[in-house]
CSV table of C-alpha atoms in Angstrom, one decimal:
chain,number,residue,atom,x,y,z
A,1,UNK,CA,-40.0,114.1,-127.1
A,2,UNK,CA,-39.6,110.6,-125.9
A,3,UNK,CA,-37.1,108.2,-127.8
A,4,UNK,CA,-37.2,104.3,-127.5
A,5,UNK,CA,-34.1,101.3,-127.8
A,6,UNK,CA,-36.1,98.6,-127.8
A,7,UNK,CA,-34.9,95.4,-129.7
A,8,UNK,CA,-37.0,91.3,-129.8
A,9,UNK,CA,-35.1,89.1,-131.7
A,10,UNK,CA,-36.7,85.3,-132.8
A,11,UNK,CA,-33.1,83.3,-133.3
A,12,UNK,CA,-31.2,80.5,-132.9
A,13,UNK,CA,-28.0,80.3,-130.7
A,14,UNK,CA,-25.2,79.9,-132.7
A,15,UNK,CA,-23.0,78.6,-129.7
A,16,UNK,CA,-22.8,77.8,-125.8
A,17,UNK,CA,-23.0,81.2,-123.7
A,18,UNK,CA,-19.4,82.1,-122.3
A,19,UNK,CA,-20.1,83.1,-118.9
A,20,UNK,CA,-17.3,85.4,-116.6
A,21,UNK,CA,-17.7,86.1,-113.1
A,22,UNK,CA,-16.1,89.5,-111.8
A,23,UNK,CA,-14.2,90.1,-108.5
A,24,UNK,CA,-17.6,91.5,-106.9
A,25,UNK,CA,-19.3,88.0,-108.1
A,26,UNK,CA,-21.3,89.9,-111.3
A,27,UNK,CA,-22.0,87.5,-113.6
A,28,UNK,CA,-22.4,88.6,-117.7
A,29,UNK,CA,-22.1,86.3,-120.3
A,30,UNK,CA,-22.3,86.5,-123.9
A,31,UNK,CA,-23.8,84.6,-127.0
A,32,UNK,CA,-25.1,85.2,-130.7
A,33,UNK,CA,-28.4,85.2,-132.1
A,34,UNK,CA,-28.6,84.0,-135.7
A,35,UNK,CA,-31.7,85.4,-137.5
A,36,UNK,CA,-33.1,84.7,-140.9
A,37,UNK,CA,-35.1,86.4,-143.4
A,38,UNK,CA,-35.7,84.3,-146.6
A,39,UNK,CA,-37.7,85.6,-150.1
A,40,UNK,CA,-37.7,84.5,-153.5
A,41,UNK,CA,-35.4,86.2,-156.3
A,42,UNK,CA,-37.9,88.0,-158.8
A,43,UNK,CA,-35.7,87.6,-161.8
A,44,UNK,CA,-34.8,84.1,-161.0
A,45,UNK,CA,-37.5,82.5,-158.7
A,46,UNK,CA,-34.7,81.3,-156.6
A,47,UNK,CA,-35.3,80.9,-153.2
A,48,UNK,CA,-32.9,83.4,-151.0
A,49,UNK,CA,-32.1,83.8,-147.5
A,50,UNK,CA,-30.0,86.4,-145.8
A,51,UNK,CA,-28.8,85.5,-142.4
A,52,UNK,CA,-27.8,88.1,-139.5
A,53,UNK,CA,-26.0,87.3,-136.4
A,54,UNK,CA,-26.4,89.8,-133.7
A,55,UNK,CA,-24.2,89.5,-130.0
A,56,UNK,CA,-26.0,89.7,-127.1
A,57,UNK,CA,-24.9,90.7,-123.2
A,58,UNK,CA,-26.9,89.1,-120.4
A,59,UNK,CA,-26.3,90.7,-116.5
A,60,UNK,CA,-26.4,89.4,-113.4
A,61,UNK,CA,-30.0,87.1,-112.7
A,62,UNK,CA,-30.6,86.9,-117.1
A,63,UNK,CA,-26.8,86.0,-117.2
A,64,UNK,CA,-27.0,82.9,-114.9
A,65,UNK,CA,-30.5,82.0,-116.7
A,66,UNK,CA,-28.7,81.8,-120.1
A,67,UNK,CA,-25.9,79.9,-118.8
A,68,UNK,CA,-28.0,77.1,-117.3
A,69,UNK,CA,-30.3,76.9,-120.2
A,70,UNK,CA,-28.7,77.9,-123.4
A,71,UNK,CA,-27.1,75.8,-126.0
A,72,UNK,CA,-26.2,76.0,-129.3
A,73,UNK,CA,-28.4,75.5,-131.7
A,74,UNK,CA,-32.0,76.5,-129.4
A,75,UNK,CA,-34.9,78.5,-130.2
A,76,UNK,CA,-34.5,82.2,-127.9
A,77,UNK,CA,-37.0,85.0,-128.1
A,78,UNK,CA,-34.3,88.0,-126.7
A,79,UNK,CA,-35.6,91.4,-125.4
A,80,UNK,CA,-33.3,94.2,-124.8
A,81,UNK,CA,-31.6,97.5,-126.0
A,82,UNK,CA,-29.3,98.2,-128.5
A,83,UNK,CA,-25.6,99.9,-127.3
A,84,UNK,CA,-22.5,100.5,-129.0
A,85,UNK,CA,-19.4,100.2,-127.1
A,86,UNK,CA,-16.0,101.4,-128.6
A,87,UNK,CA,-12.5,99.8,-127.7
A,88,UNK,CA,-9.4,100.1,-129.6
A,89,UNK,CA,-7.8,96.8,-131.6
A,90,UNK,CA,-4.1,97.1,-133.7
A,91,UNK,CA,-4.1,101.2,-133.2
A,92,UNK,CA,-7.4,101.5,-134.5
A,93,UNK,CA,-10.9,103.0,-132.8
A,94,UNK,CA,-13.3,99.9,-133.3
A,95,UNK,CA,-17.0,99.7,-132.6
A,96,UNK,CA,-19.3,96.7,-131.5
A,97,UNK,CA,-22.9,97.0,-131.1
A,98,UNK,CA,-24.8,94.7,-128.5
A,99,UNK,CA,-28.2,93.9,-127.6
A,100,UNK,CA,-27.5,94.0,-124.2
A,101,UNK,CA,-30.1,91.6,-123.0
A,102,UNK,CA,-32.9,92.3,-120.2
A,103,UNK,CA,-35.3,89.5,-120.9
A,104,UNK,CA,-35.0,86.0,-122.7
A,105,UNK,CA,-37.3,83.1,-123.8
A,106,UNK,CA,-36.5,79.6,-124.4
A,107,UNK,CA,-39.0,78.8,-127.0
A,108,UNK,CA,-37.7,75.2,-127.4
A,109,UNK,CA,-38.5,73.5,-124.1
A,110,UNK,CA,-35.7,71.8,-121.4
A,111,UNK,CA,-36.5,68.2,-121.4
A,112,UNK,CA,-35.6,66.6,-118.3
A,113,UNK,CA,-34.8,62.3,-118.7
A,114,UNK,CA,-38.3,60.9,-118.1
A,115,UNK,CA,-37.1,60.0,-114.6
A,116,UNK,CA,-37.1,63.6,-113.5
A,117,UNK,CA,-40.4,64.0,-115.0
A,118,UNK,CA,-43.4,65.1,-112.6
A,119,UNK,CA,-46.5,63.0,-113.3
A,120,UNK,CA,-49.0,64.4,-115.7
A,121,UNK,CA,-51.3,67.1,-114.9
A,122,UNK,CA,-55.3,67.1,-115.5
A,123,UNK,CA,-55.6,70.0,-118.0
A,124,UNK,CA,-57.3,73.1,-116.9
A,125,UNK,CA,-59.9,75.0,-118.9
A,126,UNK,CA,-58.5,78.1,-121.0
A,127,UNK,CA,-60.3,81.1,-120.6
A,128,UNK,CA,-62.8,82.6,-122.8
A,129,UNK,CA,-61.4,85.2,-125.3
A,130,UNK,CA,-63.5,87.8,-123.1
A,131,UNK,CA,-62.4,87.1,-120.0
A,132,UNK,CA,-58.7,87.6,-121.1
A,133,UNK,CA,-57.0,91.1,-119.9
A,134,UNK,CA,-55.7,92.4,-123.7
């Protein structure tokens, strides 16, 4: 039987990546993804919202991606796997899941100062809904 760790997350930085370089020049860094789920309280009518923050490891190319173009506060589409590392804090056995991060989005474009611009392009056609491969 096959088995599958497989995680997208929709979110919002909640900080600047922190970025560290090993000895053998490996770059990781790290950030956190805030999601959001919101629905209104049945008793009540109240709106709700539940907010999650999950920690995400990038590797090596991804890593120096997410340093140059993460910030605090951007839209990121993450794609990765979960894993649960275990280290030990005050005596005791502690555990920290990770979506250790194989493929990222900015969903919120880089704007570069309009002198850095390229001129604008003529549009191209899109393709028929046919003519599309999925």
């Amino acid at each position: 039987m096959r088995s599958l760790n497989r995680v997208d997350l929709i979110g919002n930085l909640g900080e600047d990546p922190e970025s560290r370089e090993f000895p053998d020049g490996t770059l990781t860094c790290t950030f956190s993804v805030a999601t959001s789920e919101e629905w209104k309280d049945k008793k009540t009518g109240e709106k709700k919202e539940r907010k999650e923050w999950h920690r995400c490891v990038a590797w090596r190319s991804v890593a120096s991606i997410a340093v140059q173009f993460l910030h605090k506060g951007k839209k990121v589409w993450v794609s990765g796997r979960l894993q649960t590392r275990e280290y030990q804090h005050e005596g005791a056995t502690k555990y920290s899941t990770e979506v250790i991060v194989n493929d990222l989005i900015l969903l919120e474009g880089r704007r570069a100062p309009p002198e850095e611009r390229p001129p604008p392009v003529a549009a191209l056609p899109s393709p028929d809904a046919d003519d599309l491969p999925f």
